[in-house]
Amino acid sequence: MTSRAALLVLADGRFPAGGHAHSGGAEAAVAAGRITDAASLAAFCRGRLHTSGLTAAALAAAAALGHDPYALDAAADARTPSPALRAAARKLGRQMMRAARAAWPGPELDALAAAFPRGAHQPVVLGTAARAAGLGPEDAAHCVAYETVSGPATATVRLLSLDPFQATAVLARLAPAMDRVAEEAAAAARRGIDALPAASAPLLDITAEQHAAWPVRLFAS
């Protein structure tokens, strides 16, 4: 039986998986003037949700279904053209693994940690953690969909001193879109690894490379 409480723990922004140190591209977007207020934050989050968010949610859903983690990690690499974003995904994967193994110890997480000592892609780890917690593919996909938009929203509050009530309202209004993305991601995962979406966000890739070269930045990505 799926544990709704476990889903809340995994999706909680206070779960020590390292996401607080990453802006999901928001820092570069703020610097470029593409995020200036709640309306532009909403547009940024919506675009990220339907591109890289959909792709990551499907990878997590596939891992929650028990698909081959080696193949999934390779699929994640192929869908992440930016070296900076690949490095960030693996760093987040290592941190997620530490937290997940403490919360839900088990052989699948141990095997994944041993196979990828430098870290598997974060969605693959998250999906495996969801499986260890007794959660299903839709649950894993919902976690990723939520973090895809909540990370930039939280970062923008810090970067722009945006009213946190406005940032929370952005997330609330995106809830139906998050549900649709999670459903689409889980459905694709059930069709197999070859059916996983590869929605791209070229501007996020470009700005991630630029952001990684900044001598001073508030967020790791």
PDB file of C-alpha atoms in Angstrom:
ATOM      1  CA  MET A   1       0.000   0.000   0.000  1.00  0.00           C
ATOM      2  CA  THR A   2       1.285   3.458  -0.913  1.00  0.00           C
ATOM      3  CA  SER A   3       2.161   5.601   2.091  1.00  0.00           C
ATOM      4  CA  ARG A   4       0.957   9.157   1.617  1.00  0.00           C
ATOM      5  CA  ALA A   5       3.045  10.188   4.610  1.00  0.00           C
ATOM      6  CA  ALA A   6       6.181   8.828   2.891  1.00  0.00           C
ATOM      7  CA  LEU A   7       5.288  10.897  -0.170  1.00  0.00           C
ATOM      8  CA  LEU A   8       5.109  14.011   1.987  1.00  0.00           C
ATOM      9  CA  VAL A   9       8.505  13.236   3.517  1.00  0.00           C
ATOM     10  CA  LEU A  10      10.129  12.740   0.096  1.00  0.00           C
ATOM     11  CA  ALA A  11       8.563  15.882  -1.383  1.00  0.00           C
ATOM     12  CA  ASP A  12       9.243  18.061   1.661  1.00  0.00           C
ATOM     13  CA  GLY A  13      11.618  20.910   0.887  1.00  0.00           C
ATOM     14  CA  ARG A  14      13.308  20.190   4.224  1.00  0.00           C
ATOM     15  CA  PHE A  15      14.259  16.672   3.146  1.00  0.00           C
ATOM     16  CA  PRO A  16      18.076  16.949   3.198  1.00  0.00           C
ATOM     17  CA  ALA A  17      18.657  16.170  -0.467  1.00  0.00           C
ATOM     18  CA  GLY A  18      20.614  19.310  -1.328  1.00  0.00           C
ATOM     19  CA  GLY A  19      18.019  21.060  -3.467  1.00  0.00           C
ATOM     20  CA  HIS A  20      18.194  24.261  -1.401  1.00  0.00           C
ATOM     21  CA  ALA A  21      21.610  25.007  -2.926  1.00  0.00           C
ATOM     22  CA  HIS A  22      20.297  24.951  -6.513  1.00  0.00           C
ATOM     23  CA  SER A  23      18.056  27.477  -8.259  1.00  0.00           C
ATOM     24  CA  GLY A  24      17.034  25.393 -11.266  1.00  0.00           C
ATOM     25  CA  GLY A  25      18.281  28.089 -13.623  1.00  0.00           C
ATOM     26  CA  ALA A  26      16.476  30.898 -11.816  1.00  0.00           C
ATOM     27  CA  GLU A  27      19.665  32.705 -10.771  1.00  0.00           C
ATOM     28  CA  ALA A  28      20.815  33.059 -14.373  1.00  0.00           C
ATOM     29  CA  ALA A  29      17.302  34.033 -15.475  1.00  0.00           C
ATOM     30  CA  VAL A  30      17.101  36.744 -12.818  1.00  0.00           C
ATOM     31  CA  ALA A  31      20.501  38.112 -13.848  1.00  0.00           C
ATOM     32  CA  ALA A  32      19.391  38.192 -17.491  1.00  0.00           C
ATOM     33  CA  GLY A  33      16.153  40.007 -16.639  1.00  0.00           C
ATOM     34  CA  ARG A  34      13.916  37.099 -17.641  1.00  0.00           C
ATOM     35  CA  ILE A  35      12.524  36.755 -14.117  1.00  0.00           C
ATOM     36  CA  THR A  36      11.579  40.085 -12.566  1.00  0.00           C
ATOM     37  CA  ASP A  37       8.306  39.441 -10.717  1.00  0.00           C
ATOM     38  CA  ALA A  38       5.691  36.808  -9.925  1.00  0.00           C
ATOM     39  CA  ALA A  39       4.277  36.749 -13.458  1.00  0.00           C
ATOM     40  CA  SER A  40       7.643  36.137 -15.103  1.00  0.00           C
ATOM     41  CA  LEU A  41       8.495  33.572 -12.423  1.00  0.00           C
ATOM     42  CA  ALA A  42       5.295  31.711 -13.305  1.00  0.00           C
ATOM     43  CA  ALA A  43       6.200  31.732 -17.002  1.00  0.00           C
ATOM     44  CA  PHE A  44       9.704  30.452 -16.247  1.00  0.00           C
ATOM     45  CA  CYS A  45       8.404  27.682 -13.989  1.00  0.00           C
ATOM     46  CA  ARG A  46       5.764  26.612 -16.490  1.00  0.00           C
ATOM     47  CA  GLY A  47       8.348  26.346 -19.258  1.00  0.00           C
ATOM     48  CA  ARG A  48      10.743  24.387 -17.056  1.00  0.00           C
ATOM     49  CA  LEU A  49       7.950  22.071 -15.907  1.00  0.00           C
ATOM     50  CA  HIS A  50       6.904  21.084 -19.433  1.00  0.00           C
ATOM     51  CA  THR A  51      10.472  20.514 -20.699  1.00  0.00           C
ATOM     52  CA  SER A  52      13.207  19.385 -18.335  1.00  0.00           C
ATOM     53  CA  GLY A  53      10.623  18.747 -15.622  1.00  0.00           C
ATOM     54  CA  LEU A  54       8.649  16.307 -17.751  1.00  0.00           C
ATOM     55  CA  THR A  55      11.814  14.483 -18.751  1.00  0.00           C
ATOM     56  CA  ALA A  56      13.057  14.195 -15.166  1.00  0.00           C
ATOM     57  CA  ALA A  57       9.633  13.138 -13.888  1.00  0.00           C
ATOM     58  CA  ALA A  58       9.488  10.316 -16.421  1.00  0.00           C
ATOM     59  CA  LEU A  59      12.967   9.103 -15.440  1.00  0.00           C
ATOM     60  CA  ALA A  60      11.930   9.063 -11.777  1.00  0.00           C
ATOM     61  CA  ALA A  61       8.697   7.239 -12.581  1.00  0.00           C
ATOM     62  CA  ALA A  62      10.622   4.640 -14.565  1.00  0.00           C
ATOM     63  CA  ALA A  63      13.010   4.093 -11.648  1.00  0.00           C
ATOM     64  CA  ALA A  64      10.046   3.718  -9.296  1.00  0.00           C
ATOM     65  CA  LEU A  65       8.717   1.003 -11.598  1.00  0.00           C
ATOM     66  CA  GLY A  66      12.010  -0.878 -11.273  1.00  0.00           C
ATOM     67  CA  HIS A  67      13.443  -0.318 -14.752  1.00  0.00           C
ATOM     68  CA  ASP A  68      17.173  -0.959 -15.186  1.00  0.00           C
ATOM     69  CA  PRO A  69      18.967   1.882 -13.343  1.00  0.00           C
ATOM     70  CA  TYR A  70      22.032   1.630 -15.599  1.00  0.00           C
ATOM     71  CA  ALA A  71      19.886   2.156 -18.674  1.00  0.00           C
ATOM     72  CA  LEU A  72      17.972   4.944 -16.958  1.00  0.00           C
ATOM     73  CA  ASP A  73      21.157   6.748 -15.967  1.00  0.00           C
ATOM     74  CA  ALA A  74      22.402   6.504 -19.551  1.00  0.00           C
ATOM     75  CA  ALA A  75      19.032   7.819 -20.740  1.00  0.00           C
ATOM     76  CA  ALA A  76      19.355  10.743 -18.327  1.00  0.00           C
ATOM     77  CA  ASP A  77      22.845  11.505 -19.656  1.00  0.00           C
ATOM     78  CA  ALA A  78      21.544  11.475 -23.230  1.00  0.00           C
ATOM     79  CA  ARG A  79      18.765  13.890 -22.285  1.00  0.00           C
ATOM     80  CA  THR A  80      21.079  16.328 -20.483  1.00  0.00           C
ATOM     81  CA  PRO A  81      23.333  17.980 -23.083  1.00  0.00           C
ATOM     82  CA  SER A  82      24.818  20.533 -20.673  1.00  0.00           C
ATOM     83  CA  PRO A  83      27.914  19.228 -18.824  1.00  0.00           C
ATOM     84  CA  ALA A  84      27.165  21.654 -15.997  1.00  0.00           C
ATOM     85  CA  LEU A  85      23.656  20.253 -15.570  1.00  0.00           C
ATOM     86  CA  ARG A  86      24.922  16.666 -15.744  1.00  0.00           C
ATOM     87  CA  ALA A  87      27.393  17.457 -12.970  1.00  0.00           C
ATOM     88  CA  ALA A  88      24.675  19.134 -10.903  1.00  0.00           C
ATOM     89  CA  ALA A  89      22.315  16.181 -11.401  1.00  0.00           C
ATOM     90  CA  ARG A  90      24.939  13.726 -10.172  1.00  0.00           C
ATOM     91  CA  LYS A  91      25.853  15.916  -7.204  1.00  0.00           C
ATOM     92  CA  LEU A  92      22.189  16.098  -6.253  1.00  0.00           C
ATOM     93  CA  GLY A  93      21.931  12.363  -6.808  1.00  0.00           C
ATOM     94  CA  ARG A  94      24.712  11.732  -4.283  1.00  0.00           C
ATOM     95  CA  GLN A  95      23.011  13.922  -1.700  1.00  0.00           C
ATOM     96  CA  MET A  96      19.609  12.357  -2.380  1.00  0.00           C
ATOM     97  CA  MET A  97      21.173   8.919  -1.984  1.00  0.00           C
ATOM     98  CA  ARG A  98      22.570   9.771   1.456  1.00  0.00           C
ATOM     99  CA  ALA A  99      19.210  11.019   2.659  1.00  0.00           C
ATOM    100  CA  ALA A 100      17.230   8.188   1.084  1.00  0.00           C
ATOM    101  CA  ARG A 101      19.433   5.429   2.487  1.00  0.00           C
ATOM    102  CA  ALA A 102      19.053   6.919   5.956  1.00  0.00           C
ATOM    103  CA  ALA A 103      15.278   7.178   5.594  1.00  0.00           C
ATOM    104  CA  TRP A 104      14.502   3.933   3.717  1.00  0.00           C
ATOM    105  CA  PRO A 105      17.500   1.581   3.861  1.00  0.00           C
ATOM    106  CA  GLY A 106      17.326  -1.317   1.458  1.00  0.00           C
ATOM    107  CA  PRO A 107      19.186  -3.411  -1.121  1.00  0.00           C
ATOM    108  CA  GLU A 108      18.094  -1.449  -4.215  1.00  0.00           C
ATOM    109  CA  LEU A 109      19.474   1.842  -2.908  1.00  0.00           C
ATOM    110  CA  ASP A 110      22.627   0.092  -1.693  1.00  0.00           C
ATOM    111  CA  ALA A 111      23.170  -1.453  -5.129  1.00  0.00           C
ATOM    112  CA  LEU A 112      22.614   1.862  -6.891  1.00  0.00           C
ATOM    113  CA  ALA A 113      25.038   3.630  -4.561  1.00  0.00           C
ATOM    114  CA  ALA A 114      27.684   0.966  -5.186  1.00  0.00           C
ATOM    115  CA  ALA A 115      27.185   1.124  -8.955  1.00  0.00           C
ATOM    116  CA  PHE A 116      27.467   4.928  -9.070  1.00  0.00           C
ATOM    117  CA  PRO A 117      29.913   6.034  -6.365  1.00  0.00           C
ATOM    118  CA  ARG A 118      30.080   9.515  -7.927  1.00  0.00           C
ATOM    119  CA  GLY A 119      26.315   9.725  -8.028  1.00  0.00           C
ATOM    120  CA  ALA A 120      23.592   8.635 -10.401  1.00  0.00           C
ATOM    121  CA  HIS A 121      21.319  11.262 -11.931  1.00  0.00           C
ATOM    122  CA  GLN A 122      19.058  12.688  -9.268  1.00  0.00           C
ATOM    123  CA  PRO A 123      15.717  11.603 -10.832  1.00  0.00           C
ATOM    124  CA  VAL A 124      16.955   8.017 -11.020  1.00  0.00           C
ATOM    125  CA  VAL A 125      17.912   8.104  -7.342  1.00  0.00           C
ATOM    126  CA  LEU A 126      14.642   9.784  -6.394  1.00  0.00           C
ATOM    127  CA  GLY A 127      12.615   7.161  -8.234  1.00  0.00           C
ATOM    128  CA  THR A 128      14.559   4.361  -6.573  1.00  0.00           C
ATOM    129  CA  ALA A 129      14.022   6.040  -3.202  1.00  0.00           C
ATOM    130  CA  ALA A 130      10.309   6.282  -3.932  1.00  0.00           C
ATOM    131  CA  ARG A 131      10.250   2.560  -4.690  1.00  0.00           C
ATOM    132  CA  ALA A 132      12.094   1.831  -1.427  1.00  0.00           C
ATOM    133  CA  ALA A 133       9.514   3.930   0.422  1.00  0.00           C
ATOM    134  CA  GLY A 134       6.641   1.939  -1.056  1.00  0.00           C
ATOM    135  CA  LEU A 135       5.606   4.686  -3.470  1.00  0.00           C
ATOM    136  CA  GLY A 136       4.539   4.298  -7.080  1.00  0.00           C
ATOM    137  CA  PRO A 137       5.548   5.933 -10.364  1.00  0.00           C
ATOM    138  CA  GLU A 138       2.926   8.676 -10.140  1.00  0.00           C
ATOM    139  CA  ASP A 139       4.217   9.577  -6.691  1.00  0.00           C
ATOM    140  CA  ALA A 140       7.807   9.816  -7.921  1.00  0.00           C
ATOM    141  CA  ALA A 141       6.706  11.887 -10.899  1.00  0.00           C
ATOM    142  CA  HIS A 142       4.739  14.256  -8.658  1.00  0.00           C
ATOM    143  CA  CYS A 143       7.807  14.754  -6.431  1.00  0.00           C
ATOM    144  CA  VAL A 144       9.926  15.729  -9.420  1.00  0.00           C
ATOM    145  CA  ALA A 145       7.247  17.937 -10.951  1.00  0.00           C
ATOM    146  CA  TYR A 146       6.903  19.808  -7.677  1.00  0.00           C
ATOM    147  CA  GLU A 147      10.630  20.283  -7.112  1.00  0.00           C
ATOM    148  CA  THR A 148      11.009  21.428 -10.730  1.00  0.00           C
ATOM    149  CA  VAL A 149       9.005  24.545  -9.918  1.00  0.00           C
ATOM    150  CA  SER A 150       9.436  24.914  -6.171  1.00  0.00           C
ATOM    151  CA  GLY A 151      13.225  25.198  -6.463  1.00  0.00           C
ATOM    152  CA  PRO A 152      13.156  28.226  -8.782  1.00  0.00           C
ATOM    153  CA  ALA A 153      10.309  29.791  -6.789  1.00  0.00           C
ATOM    154  CA  THR A 154      12.196  29.519  -3.495  1.00  0.00           C
ATOM    155  CA  ALA A 155      15.386  30.787  -5.101  1.00  0.00           C
ATOM    156  CA  THR A 156      13.607  33.779  -6.595  1.00  0.00           C
ATOM    157  CA  VAL A 157      12.325  34.806  -3.178  1.00  0.00           C
ATOM    158  CA  ARG A 158      15.960  35.074  -2.097  1.00  0.00           C
ATOM    159  CA  LEU A 159      17.292  36.570  -5.326  1.00  0.00           C
ATOM    160  CA  LEU A 160      14.654  39.268  -5.820  1.00  0.00           C
ATOM    161  CA  SER A 161      13.252  39.575  -2.303  1.00  0.00           C
ATOM    162  CA  LEU A 162      10.005  38.478  -3.931  1.00  0.00           C
ATOM    163  CA  ASP A 163       7.047  38.320  -1.581  1.00  0.00           C
ATOM    164  CA  PRO A 164       6.925  34.646  -0.494  1.00  0.00           C
ATOM    165  CA  PHE A 165       3.129  34.769  -0.576  1.00  0.00           C
ATOM    166  CA  GLN A 166       3.320  35.594  -4.289  1.00  0.00           C
ATOM    167  CA  ALA A 167       5.814  32.789  -4.891  1.00  0.00           C
ATOM    168  CA  THR A 168       3.537  30.336  -3.104  1.00  0.00           C
ATOM    169  CA  ALA A 169       0.604  31.526  -5.180  1.00  0.00           C
ATOM    170  CA  VAL A 170       2.616  30.780  -8.326  1.00  0.00           C
ATOM    171  CA  LEU A 171       3.095  27.187  -7.148  1.00  0.00           C
ATOM    172  CA  ALA A 172      -0.567  26.807  -6.222  1.00  0.00           C
ATOM    173  CA  ARG A 173      -1.716  27.989  -9.653  1.00  0.00           C
ATOM    174  CA  LEU A 174       0.680  25.564 -11.334  1.00  0.00           C
ATOM    175  CA  ALA A 175      -0.773  22.586  -9.433  1.00  0.00           C
ATOM    176  CA  PRO A 176      -3.048  21.393 -12.286  1.00  0.00           C
ATOM    177  CA  ALA A 177      -0.132  21.556 -14.720  1.00  0.00           C
ATOM    178  CA  MET A 178       2.033  19.579 -12.273  1.00  0.00           C
ATOM    179  CA  ASP A 179      -0.660  16.909 -12.087  1.00  0.00           C
ATOM    180  CA  ARG A 180      -0.823  16.634 -15.886  1.00  0.00           C
ATOM    181  CA  VAL A 181       2.959  16.406 -16.228  1.00  0.00           C
ATOM    182  CA  ALA A 182       3.159  13.718 -13.544  1.00  0.00           C
ATOM    183  CA  GLU A 183       0.424  11.683 -15.241  1.00  0.00           C
ATOM    184  CA  GLU A 184       2.105  12.004 -18.642  1.00  0.00           C
ATOM    185  CA  ALA A 185       5.481  11.055 -17.173  1.00  0.00           C
ATOM    186  CA  ALA A 186       4.140   7.959 -15.403  1.00  0.00           C
ATOM    187  CA  ALA A 187       2.282   6.830 -18.519  1.00  0.00           C
ATOM    188  CA  ALA A 188       5.453   7.134 -20.602  1.00  0.00           C
ATOM    189  CA  ALA A 189       7.454   5.217 -18.001  1.00  0.00           C
ATOM    190  CA  ARG A 190       5.030   2.321 -18.220  1.00  0.00           C
ATOM    191  CA  ARG A 191       5.717   2.067 -21.952  1.00  0.00           C
ATOM    192  CA  GLY A 192       9.435   1.486 -21.343  1.00  0.00           C
ATOM    193  CA  ILE A 193      12.703   3.394 -21.401  1.00  0.00           C
ATOM    194  CA  ASP A 194      12.593   3.998 -25.151  1.00  0.00           C
ATOM    195  CA  ALA A 195       9.269   5.797 -24.695  1.00  0.00           C
ATOM    196  CA  LEU A 196      10.557   8.277 -22.117  1.00  0.00           C
ATOM    197  CA  PRO A 197      10.196  11.912 -23.235  1.00  0.00           C
ATOM    198  CA  ALA A 198      13.244  13.947 -24.186  1.00  0.00           C
ATOM    199  CA  ALA A 199      11.738  17.429 -23.954  1.00  0.00           C
ATOM    200  CA  SER A 200      14.529  19.972 -24.144  1.00  0.00           C
ATOM    201  CA  ALA A 201      15.086  23.519 -22.890  1.00  0.00           C
ATOM    202  CA  PRO A 202      18.081  24.814 -24.879  1.00  0.00           C
ATOM    203  CA  LEU A 203      18.139  28.186 -23.134  1.00  0.00           C
ATOM    204  CA  LEU A 204      18.405  26.481 -19.752  1.00  0.00           C
ATOM    205  CA  ASP A 205      21.326  24.436 -21.082  1.00  0.00           C
ATOM    206  CA  ILE A 206      23.108  27.506 -22.417  1.00  0.00           C
ATOM    207  CA  THR A 207      22.609  29.598 -19.310  1.00  0.00           C
ATOM    208  CA  ALA A 208      23.648  26.676 -17.084  1.00  0.00           C
ATOM    209  CA  GLU A 209      27.042  26.658 -18.797  1.00  0.00           C
ATOM    210  CA  GLN A 210      27.342  30.416 -18.406  1.00  0.00           C
ATOM    211  CA  HIS A 211      26.256  30.281 -14.768  1.00  0.00           C
ATOM    212  CA  ALA A 212      28.823  27.576 -13.953  1.00  0.00           C
ATOM    213  CA  ALA A 213      31.584  29.947 -15.088  1.00  0.00           C
ATOM    214  CA  TRP A 214      30.519  32.841 -12.850  1.00  0.00           C
ATOM    215  CA  PRO A 215      33.233  33.612 -10.294  1.00  0.00           C
ATOM    216  CA  VAL A 216      30.619  34.504  -7.660  1.00  0.00           C
ATOM    217  CA  ARG A 217      27.119  33.054  -7.422  1.00  0.00           C
ATOM    218  CA  LEU A 218      24.576  32.379  -4.714  1.00  0.00           C
ATOM    219  CA  PHE A 219      23.431  28.993  -6.023  1.00  0.00           C
ATOM    220  CA  ALA A 220      25.338  25.989  -7.339  1.00  0.00           C
ATOM    221  CA  SER A 221      23.152  25.834 -10.439  1.00  0.00           C
TER     222      SER A 221
END
